Amino acid sequence: MSRIVKSDERVGIELIVNGERERVNVGPSRFLSDVLREDLGLTGLKVSCGMANCGACTVLVDGTPVYSCITLALDCEGRAITTIEGLSQDGELHPVQRAFVEYDALQCGFCTSGQILSMTALLEKNPAPTEEELRQAMSGNLCRCGAYVKILQAGMNVNR
Amino acid sequence: MPKLVKTKVENEGRVTEEYAWVEEPKTTPWDVEEELRVVGKPIARVDGVERVTGAAKYTTDIQLPRMVHGNYVRSPHPHARIVSIDTSEAEKIAGVRGIIHSKNIANFANVANIRFANHRDFFNDPVRFVGDEVAAVFADSMEIARAAAQKIRIEYELLPFVLDAEAAAQPDAPQLTQNGNLVDGKPSTYARGDVEKGFADAAVIVEGVFTTGAQVHSALETHSSVAEWDGKTMTIYESSQDVVGVQNRVAKLLNLDAARVRVIASYIGGAFGAKFGAGKFTLLGALMSNKLRRPVRFVLDRKGEQIAAGQRSATKQYLKLGAKKDGTLTAIQLTNYNNVGAYASWNPYTEGPARELYACENVQTTSYGVFTNTPPFAAFRAPGFVEGIFALEALMDELAAKLKMDPLALRMKNYSSVFPENGRGYTSNGLLDAYQEGARAIGWEEKKNGKRETRNEKRETRNGIRRGIGMASQIWYGAGAPPSFAIVKISTDASATILTATQDLGTGTKTILCQIAAEELGFPIERIDVEIADTQAGPFAGASGGSMTASSIGPAVREAAADARQQLTQIAATILKKRAKEIRIENGIVKTRDSEKSVAEILKEIDNMQILGHGSRNPNPSEYEIRTFGAQFVEVAVDVETGEVRVERVVASHDSGRILNPLTVSSQIEGGVLQSMGFALMEQRVLDANGASLNANLEGYHIPTIADTPKIETHMIDRADPLANNLGVKGVGEPPIIPTAGAIANAIYDAIGVRFYDAPITRDKVLDALERMERGD
C-alpha cells in the first residue's frame, strides 16, 4: 500500500525481521539495507556496489530475494524479512549454510550472505534444480574471489 | 640462541637482502613420503560458520557511538593546479567536523613524518588524475559529509595532460613529477648473452605488439578503516593485508609507540594486492579521531574504489623471439610500457616471464613504468606476470605454428631445469610434471593434434560454434621468508591457541595454521584455536601477499607447536614417571608403551599453568632458487554469430610443493582462473578522452558471474619441497591467475584462426576479426 510521505518526515513502521516484530522510524528515502544494518545491527548483509549490481545486500522479503540497497524501507511495512542472521534455527545451521561450509563455497565471505539467501529462495521453490537453473538463479550475486565452482557444487548437493 | 642473519626476500618479483632474527630450528622437514594425519586433508574452513551466519565482522560492519564519517572530494580534471579552496560554505553546515586539504594539512601535527614513494603526498597539488583526492570532509553522517563536499569551492588551473604510457615516456610529454614520468626516474633493464647474435643465429623470428587493459581489483569490500582513539591507544580496524604495516605507519604519524597502536583486520572482504599498508584515508581518519576524540569511519564508496584504489596496469609490449629449426630459443627481446597511472611506488615486473621462464641464453628486456594522468597502480595478484605471460605465451604459439611444432612440445623443448638468470638449481621444479599432467587430463594430443588432417587446418563450425584448445605456462615466486613469528599456547583444558599477526584474506590461512599445529602437537584440530590479524594479540608476521603467507608463517607455527609439544612431553614424562622419549602424543592422547591417557587427564594434575611455545621462520637456503610452476589447458567455444567466447573447461596443473589442504587450494585455483578469465575476455577500465572513467561501478565494469563459470579441474603436483622450508610448501595464491588468460587467447586462435594481440578479447573485437576474415582482409 502506498502513501504520501514528505521528504523530511519520519514514519514509524513495523517490520517482521527474522520472525520478530521490529519498530523503526524511517524517512522516505531510507533503504532497507541501512535500516537493517544501522538501526537493527544486522550487518550480515553487505552494501558493496549500492546500485543493485552485485547482490551482496540480498535479503528475503516474504521469501523473495531482493536487493536491499535499492529497496525502500517504507515499502516493507508489515512484511516478513529474512536476513542471514535468521537463517539458522536453534544454533543449527540451515542446510544451505551447511553446504557452503562443507563444499568451501566461499572465500573472503563478503558476498556469502547474499549467495546463501538467493540459493535458499531458489531451493524453496525448486528443491532439485539443474545446474543451469542454479546458474540462472544465482547470476545476480557476484563473487570477486570466484567461489562459483564450489557454490554450484554446494547448490547441487544441499538436498542430496 | 637466536641469531641475526641476512636472508633473501622476494615479494612480487622484487628481491631484497634483509636481516632476520631467527631461532635454532626445532623441527626437520617432513619427509616427502611421510603420511600426515591432518596436513594434506580436505578440511573445511575453521571459520566457515562465522562466514555463513553473518557473525564475521568486517571493517565496514564496525559501528561505534558518536562515529564521524570521512568522505573524499575528488578532482574532476586529469591534471590541474589548485588555485584556491574555499570551505567556508561547507563548514557552515551543522555536523561538519573538519575538512583537510592540501592548503591546510600542514596545520595537522606530524604529517611531515609520512612520506609516500615517487612524489606522492596526502593531497597532491597539482592533482594528477580524474578522481585524485583534493580534500577529505569529516561529518556526523555520510549524508552531511556528502552535502558538505558539494559546497566546497575549488578553483583549478588546467594543465596539459597525457593518458597514454608510450606518449608519456617521450621527452616532450607533460611532466607529472619533478623527476619526470618514469618510476624511479629510469627504465628497468636486463640483459644476458648477446641478443643480436641470438637473432642472427635464429632460423625463425616472430614479433608481436601486445596490449593489455587496466584491470580493477573490484574487491566487494571497498578500502575501509575505522579509527578509535581512547586517549591512550589508537585502535584501527582496517580491511588490510598487512596489519603490522598499518600499525607502523599510524604510529609514526601520531608519534606514538607502536604498542599504542592496535590494528585489527579480523575479516577482509577481498584484497587481491590493493590493500597493503595504511591507506591515506586510514591516516587521515586516525588524525581526525585523535583530534576530535571520536571514532572516525572512512570507507571508500564504490566509485572511489573503482577509480582510485588501484589497478593492474595497462601494458604495451613489443616482444620478439628467435629460435632454431628444432625450436630451441636463441633470443628473447622485450620492451614494455606499464601505464602505472598517476602514482606508483614501484614498476610491476612485466618482463619477469621473458627473463625467467625459458632456457634461453640471449635475453634483453627494457621495462618502462610510466606515470600518466590516469588512475594509479596497485599490486594486483601476480602483477606483471599475467600481462607478461599473455604476450610471451601467445608468441610462443606463433613460433610453434611457424616451426610446425606442437606448442606444448616447443615449451618442453625450452624447459629450464635451472634458474636461467644464474644457473642455480631450484629447490624443486614440477613444470614438466605440470605440462604432462595437464595435457593428459585435458586430452591434449587428441584434441590439439588429432582429428585434423594437418596440424594447422581450420576448425569446423558446428551450430554456429567453433571450438579450440590452448595452453600456457606459469612461473612465479611464493617462497615465503622470515621474519615471521608465532606463539602456540596450551591450556590446562588441553586446548591450544595459535597467536600470530598474519591475515586471512579468504585464502584459508587460519585453517592451514590449525592443521599445522594439530599435526605437530598431536592434537585433534577441533581443539586448536587461532587468533590472527590483531597486532595486540599476535607476534609479528609479514604482509599477506606475494603468495607468501603459508610459506612464511606456516613454518613458524610448526616451530612454535614443536616447542609447545616438547614442553608438554616433559610435563607428561614427569607426571607419568617416564622418560620423554618414551612418550608420543597422538590425537590428544599421551601414549607410552603401557599406558594411554588424554592430555586433559595429564594436565588435570596441575591446577594453573600455561605452556607457551614460540617459533620463528627460518631463512631460505641461499644456494637454491625457489619458484612455483604450472601449466593450464583451456577449451573455448566461439560463437561466430555473436562473437561471444565461452570458456568451457580449464585444467590447472600447478607445482606449489606440499598441498596443505586440497579443498582450500582448489578454491584458490578456481578463483585465480576466473579472475584471469575476466582479464582475458571482459575486464577493462574505460576512460574518456579526458581521462574520466566511464565504468567506475560494477555495472559497466564486468567481472565474471556464475553464469560464465567454466568447468575447472585442479591437478596439483603435490610433491613436498623439503629444501624450501620445514613444511615443504610453496605459495598458491597467485600462480593460478598467471596462465589462464594466455591459454584462452591461444585457444581462441586454435578455434577461429585469428590471433588477438589486445586483452580483453571482447565480443566486438572477435566479431570484427571474423568479418575481416570473411571479407578476406
mmCIF file with all atom_site columns, N, CA and C in Angstrom, chain B residues 540-563:
data_model
loop_
_atom_site.group_PDB
_atom_site.id
_atom_site.type_symbol
_atom_site.label_atom_id
_atom_site.label_alt_id
_atom_site.label_comp_id
_atom_site.label_asym_id
_atom_site.label_entity_id
_atom_site.label_seq_id
_atom_site.pdbx_PDB_ins_code
_atom_site.Cartn_x
_atom_site.Cartn_y
_atom_site.Cartn_z
_atom_site.occupancy
_atom_site.B_iso_or_equiv
_atom_site.pdbx_formal_charge
_atom_site.auth_seq_id
_atom_site.auth_comp_id
_atom_site.auth_asym_id
_atom_site.auth_atom_id
_atom_site.pdbx_PDB_model_num
ATOM 1  N N  . PHE B 1 540 ? 54.829 -10.611 15.454 1.00 0.00 ? 540 PHE B N  1
ATOM 2  C CA . PHE B 1 540 ? 54.995 -10.109 14.093 1.00 0.00 ? 540 PHE B CA 1
ATOM 3  C C  . PHE B 1 540 ? 54.835 -11.200 13.041 1.00 0.00 ? 540 PHE B C  1
ATOM 4  N N  . ALA B 1 541 ? 54.075 -10.858 12.018 1.00 0.00 ? 541 ALA B N  1
ATOM 5  C CA . ALA B 1 541 ? 54.058 -11.647 10.778 1.00 0.00 ? 541 ALA B CA 1
ATOM 6  C C  . ALA B 1 541 ? 53.994 -10.639 9.646  1.00 0.00 ? 541 ALA B C  1
ATOM 7  N N  . GLY B 1 542 ? 54.518 -11.014 8.511  1.00 0.00 ? 542 GLY B N  1
ATOM 8  C CA . GLY B 1 542 ? 54.576 -10.079 7.393  1.00 0.00 ? 542 GLY B CA 1
ATOM 9  C C  . GLY B 1 542 ? 53.227 -9.886  6.728  1.00 0.00 ? 542 GLY B C  1
ATOM 10 N N  . ALA B 1 543 ? 53.247 -9.066  5.693  1.00 0.00 ? 543 ALA B N  1
ATOM 11 C CA . ALA B 1 543 ? 52.042 -8.818  4.909  1.00 0.00 ? 543 ALA B CA 1
ATOM 12 C C  . ALA B 1 543 ? 51.607 -10.108 4.212  1.00 0.00 ? 543 ALA B C  1
ATOM 13 N N  . SER B 1 544 ? 50.294 -10.230 3.990  1.00 0.00 ? 544 SER B N  1
ATOM 14 C CA . SER B 1 544 ? 49.779 -11.370 3.227  1.00 0.00 ? 544 SER B CA 1
ATOM 15 C C  . SER B 1 544 ? 49.727 -10.977 1.766  1.00 0.00 ? 544 SER B C  1
ATOM 16 N N  . GLY B 1 545 ? 50.760 -11.392 1.035  1.00 0.00 ? 545 GLY B N  1
ATOM 17 C CA . GLY B 1 545 ? 50.832 -11.056 -0.380 1.00 0.00 ? 545 GLY B CA 1
ATOM 18 C C  . GLY B 1 545 ? 51.983 -11.820 -0.984 1.00 0.00 ? 545 GLY B C  1
ATOM 19 N N  . GLY B 1 546 ? 52.100 -11.770 -2.291 1.00 0.00 ? 546 GLY B N  1
ATOM 20 C CA . GLY B 1 546 ? 53.207 -12.440 -2.956 1.00 0.00 ? 546 GLY B CA 1
ATOM 21 C C  . GLY B 1 546 ? 53.149 -13.951 -2.796 1.00 0.00 ? 546 GLY B C  1
ATOM 22 N N  . SER B 1 547 ? 51.968 -14.503 -2.545 1.00 0.00 ? 547 SER B N  1
ATOM 23 C CA . SER B 1 547 ? 51.815 -15.955 -2.320 1.00 0.00 ? 547 SER B CA 1
ATOM 24 C C  . SER B 1 547 ? 52.749 -16.432 -1.224 1.00 0.00 ? 547 SER B C  1
ATOM 25 N N  . MET B 1 548 ? 52.932 -15.598 -0.204 1.00 0.00 ? 548 MET B N  1
ATOM 26 C CA . MET B 1 548 ? 53.951 -15.865 0.810  1.00 0.00 ? 548 MET B CA 1
ATOM 27 C C  . MET B 1 548 ? 53.401 -16.216 2.181  1.00 0.00 ? 548 MET B C  1
ATOM 28 N N  . THR B 1 549 ? 52.086 -16.193 2.352  1.00 0.00 ? 549 THR B N  1
ATOM 29 C CA . THR B 1 549 ? 51.576 -16.341 3.713  1.00 0.00 ? 549 THR B CA 1
ATOM 30 C C  . THR B 1 549 ? 51.817 -17.744 4.256  1.00 0.00 ? 549 THR B C  1
ATOM 31 N N  . ALA B 1 550 ? 51.357 -18.763 3.526  1.00 0.00 ? 550 ALA B N  1
ATOM 32 C CA . ALA B 1 550 ? 51.507 -20.135 4.029  1.00 0.00 ? 550 ALA B CA 1
ATOM 33 C C  . ALA B 1 550 ? 52.975 -20.483 4.212  1.00 0.00 ? 550 ALA B C  1
ATOM 34 N N  . SER B 1 551 ? 53.805 -20.072 3.261  1.00 0.00 ? 551 SER B N  1
ATOM 35 C CA . SER B 1 551 ? 55.210 -20.471 3.302  1.00 0.00 ? 551 SER B CA 1
ATOM 36 C C  . SER B 1 551 ? 56.038 -19.591 4.238  1.00 0.00 ? 551 SER B C  1
ATOM 37 N N  . SER B 1 552 ? 55.496 -18.495 4.715  1.00 0.00 ? 552 SER B N  1
ATOM 38 C CA . SER B 1 552 ? 56.214 -17.671 5.702  1.00 0.00 ? 552 SER B CA 1
ATOM 39 C C  . SER B 1 552 ? 55.780 -18.013 7.121  1.00 0.00 ? 552 SER B C  1
ATOM 40 N N  . ILE B 1 553 ? 54.479 -17.929 7.375  1.00 0.00 ? 553 ILE B N  1
ATOM 41 C CA . ILE B 1 553 ? 54.013 -18.084 8.753  1.00 0.00 ? 553 ILE B CA 1
ATOM 42 C C  . ILE B 1 553 ? 53.784 -19.561 9.100  1.00 0.00 ? 553 ILE B C  1
ATOM 43 N N  . GLY B 1 554 ? 53.464 -20.366 8.093  1.00 0.00 ? 554 GLY B N  1
ATOM 44 C CA . GLY B 1 554 ? 53.227 -21.794 8.354  1.00 0.00 ? 554 GLY B CA 1
ATOM 45 C C  . GLY B 1 554 ? 54.407 -22.463 9.042  1.00 0.00 ? 554 GLY B C  1
ATOM 46 N N  . PRO B 1 555 ? 55.634 -22.309 8.519  1.00 0.00 ? 555 PRO B N  1
ATOM 47 C CA . PRO B 1 555 ? 56.791 -22.924 9.184  1.00 0.00 ? 555 PRO B CA 1
ATOM 48 C C  . PRO B 1 555 ? 57.011 -22.396 10.600 1.00 0.00 ? 555 PRO B C  1
ATOM 49 N N  . ALA B 1 556 ? 56.713 -21.113 10.837 1.00 0.00 ? 556 ALA B N  1
ATOM 50 C CA . ALA B 1 556 ? 56.886 -20.557 12.188 1.00 0.00 ? 556 ALA B CA 1
ATOM 51 C C  . ALA B 1 556 ? 55.873 -21.182 13.146 1.00 0.00 ? 556 ALA B C  1
ATOM 52 N N  . VAL B 1 557 ? 54.656 -21.417 12.678 1.00 0.00 ? 557 VAL B N  1
ATOM 53 C CA . VAL B 1 557 ? 53.642 -22.059 13.517 1.00 0.00 ? 557 VAL B CA 1
ATOM 54 C C  . VAL B 1 557 ? 54.065 -23.490 13.847 1.00 0.00 ? 557 VAL B C  1
ATOM 55 N N  . ARG B 1 558 ? 54.646 -24.171 12.874 1.00 0.00 ? 558 ARG B N  1
ATOM 56 C CA . ARG B 1 558 ? 55.107 -25.542 13.169 1.00 0.00 ? 558 ARG B CA 1
ATOM 57 C C  . ARG B 1 558 ? 56.211 -25.510 14.222 1.00 0.00 ? 558 ARG B C  1
ATOM 58 N N  . GLU B 1 559 ? 57.118 -24.557 14.104 1.00 0.00 ? 559 GLU B N  1
ATOM 59 C CA . GLU B 1 559 ? 58.183 -24.413 15.103 1.00 0.00 ? 559 GLU B CA 1
ATOM 60 C C  . GLU B 1 559 ? 57.601 -24.154 16.499 1.00 0.00 ? 559 GLU B C  1
ATOM 61 N N  . ALA B 1 560 ? 56.628 -23.258 16.568 1.00 0.00 ? 560 ALA B N  1
ATOM 62 C CA . ALA B 1 560 ? 56.023 -22.920 17.866 1.00 0.00 ? 560 ALA B CA 1
ATOM 63 C C  . ALA B 1 560 ? 55.299 -24.126 18.448 1.00 0.00 ? 560 ALA B C  1
ATOM 64 N N  . ALA B 1 561 ? 54.627 -24.874 17.578 1.00 0.00 ? 561 ALA B N  1
ATOM 65 C CA . ALA B 1 561 ? 53.902 -26.064 18.050 1.00 0.00 ? 561 ALA B CA 1
ATOM 66 C C  . ALA B 1 561 ? 54.890 -27.123 18.525 1.00 0.00 ? 561 ALA B C  1
ATOM 67 N N  . ALA B 1 562 ? 56.020 -27.236 17.834 1.00 0.00 ? 562 ALA B N  1
ATOM 68 C CA . ALA B 1 562 ? 57.025 -28.216 18.243 1.00 0.00 ? 562 ALA B CA 1
ATOM 69 C C  . ALA B 1 562 ? 57.595 -27.855 19.615 1.00 0.00 ? 562 ALA B C  1
ATOM 70 N N  . ASP B 1 563 ? 57.808 -26.575 19.832 1.00 0.00 ? 563 ASP B N  1
ATOM 71 C CA . ASP B 1 563 ? 58.299 -26.095 21.125 1.00 0.00 ? 563 ASP B CA 1
ATOM 72 C C  . ASP B 1 563 ? 57.280 -26.437 22.222 1.00 0.00 ? 563 ASP B C  1
#
